[in-house]
Amino acid sequence: MVDVSTDFEGDSCFITINGEVDASSSIYLDEALEKAMSSDVVRILVDCQYLNYISSAGLGVFMSYIQELEVNEKKMVLYHMSDKVYKVFEILGLHQLLTIVETKEQAKIKTDEL
């Protein structure tokens, strides 16, 4: 199971993922990203510190927003990702399509650079 929380601060949306994102729980991640996309924020920062596992369904959720982010001029950065979860992104080459950094501070800086 997964718990996905969303917090809006100014022009940023902070999403925290806690647990496992698989086929049955990826809908919660999708709902959080959709909520952020339909808002006025320009930055979406995703805290993956407590993300224990992500399946192809969860990865697909992130991938489904790449073009929409660009079209709507929004920036998304994932951060605090464990080595185990990062390896999944890396093996599939998704680390080249999504911006992944180590800390929240780096994520904030990165959204200014994108």
C-alpha positions as MATLAB code, in Angstrom:
seq = 'MVDVSTDFEGDSCFITINGEVDASSSIYLDEALEKAMSSDVVRILVDCQYLNYISSAGLGVFMSYIQELEVNEKKMVLYHMSDKVYKVFEILGLHQLLTIVETKEQAKIKTDEL';
ca = [
       0.000    0.000    0.000;
       1.037    3.595   -0.486;
       0.276    6.962    1.062;
       0.713    9.960   -1.225;
       0.421   13.403    0.317;
       0.315   16.748   -1.446;
       1.276   20.116    0.017;
       1.038   23.425   -1.840;
       3.422   26.271   -0.977;
       3.387   29.338   -3.226;
       4.251   28.295   -6.775;
       5.365   24.812   -5.677;
       3.651   21.511   -4.987;
       5.405   19.025   -2.731;
       4.350   15.405   -3.150;
       5.533   12.793   -0.653;
       5.310    9.098   -1.493;
       5.335    6.647    1.419;
       5.253    2.915    0.686;
       5.027    0.902   -2.510;
       3.687    2.084   -5.855;
       2.387   -0.867   -7.853;
      -0.447   -1.530  -10.289;
      -3.127   -1.265   -7.601;
      -1.736    1.789   -5.808;
      -0.384    3.822   -8.738;
      -3.771    5.556   -8.996;
      -2.928    7.532   -5.823;
       0.286    8.818   -7.383;
      -1.598    9.677  -10.564;
      -4.240   11.589   -8.594;
      -1.574   13.613   -6.754;
       0.230   14.493   -9.974;
      -3.030   15.378  -11.709;
      -3.957   17.652   -8.779;
      -0.586   19.392   -9.105;
      -0.874   19.663  -12.882;
      -4.348   21.221  -12.711;
      -3.207   23.831  -10.181;
      -1.342   27.088  -10.753;
       2.008   25.778   -9.472;
       5.021   25.732  -11.776;
       7.195   23.414   -9.655;
       6.377   19.860   -8.623;
       8.852   18.366   -6.163;
       8.416   14.670   -5.388;
       9.943   13.321   -2.162;
      10.832    9.655   -2.699;
      12.592    9.101    0.635;
       9.928    6.658    1.831;
       9.241    5.096   -1.559;
      10.174    1.447   -0.987;
       9.223   -0.014   -4.350;
       7.914    1.147   -7.708;
       6.517   -1.105  -10.434;
       6.258   -0.433  -14.144;
       2.750    0.930  -13.497;
       4.172    3.532  -11.124;
       6.936    4.416  -13.548;
       4.301    4.760  -16.237;
       2.485    7.359  -14.160;
       5.586    9.554  -14.071;
       6.209    9.002  -17.774;
       2.650    9.923  -18.692;
       3.224   13.487  -17.439;
       6.496   14.283  -19.234;
       4.917   15.877  -22.286;
       2.187   17.597  -20.274;
       4.827   19.162  -18.016;
       6.585   20.608  -21.032;
       3.401   21.862  -22.694;
       2.229   23.539  -19.473;
       5.713   24.895  -18.656;
       5.843   23.124  -15.307;
       8.947   21.538  -13.804;
       9.106   18.265  -11.875;
      12.031   17.014   -9.825;
      12.218   13.794   -7.810;
      14.480   13.701   -4.757;
      15.585   11.610   -1.724;
      15.378    8.435   -3.798;
      16.934    5.289   -2.337;
      19.657    3.516   -4.320;
      17.356    0.532   -4.797;
      14.567    2.604   -6.342;
      17.003    4.736   -8.354;
      18.416    1.553   -9.925;
      14.954    0.785  -11.357;
      14.818    4.234  -12.983;
      18.406    3.830  -14.188;
      17.968    0.344  -15.669;
      15.024    1.570  -17.736;
      16.795    4.800  -18.733;
      14.195    6.943  -17.001;
      16.862    8.814  -15.039;
      17.660   10.521  -18.361;
      14.055   11.612  -18.939;
      13.208   12.674  -15.385;
      15.233   14.970  -13.151;
      16.376   13.160   -9.998;
      18.494   14.783   -7.291;
      19.514   13.871   -3.757;
      18.027   16.582   -1.540;
      15.023   18.884   -1.289;
      17.332   21.892   -1.501;
      18.859   20.573   -4.733;
      15.358   19.948   -6.079;
      14.376   23.555   -5.410;
      17.505   24.826   -7.134;
      17.047   22.454  -10.062;
      13.521   23.676  -10.760;
      14.960   27.170  -11.209;
      17.484   25.827  -13.717;
      15.084   23.787  -15.840;
];
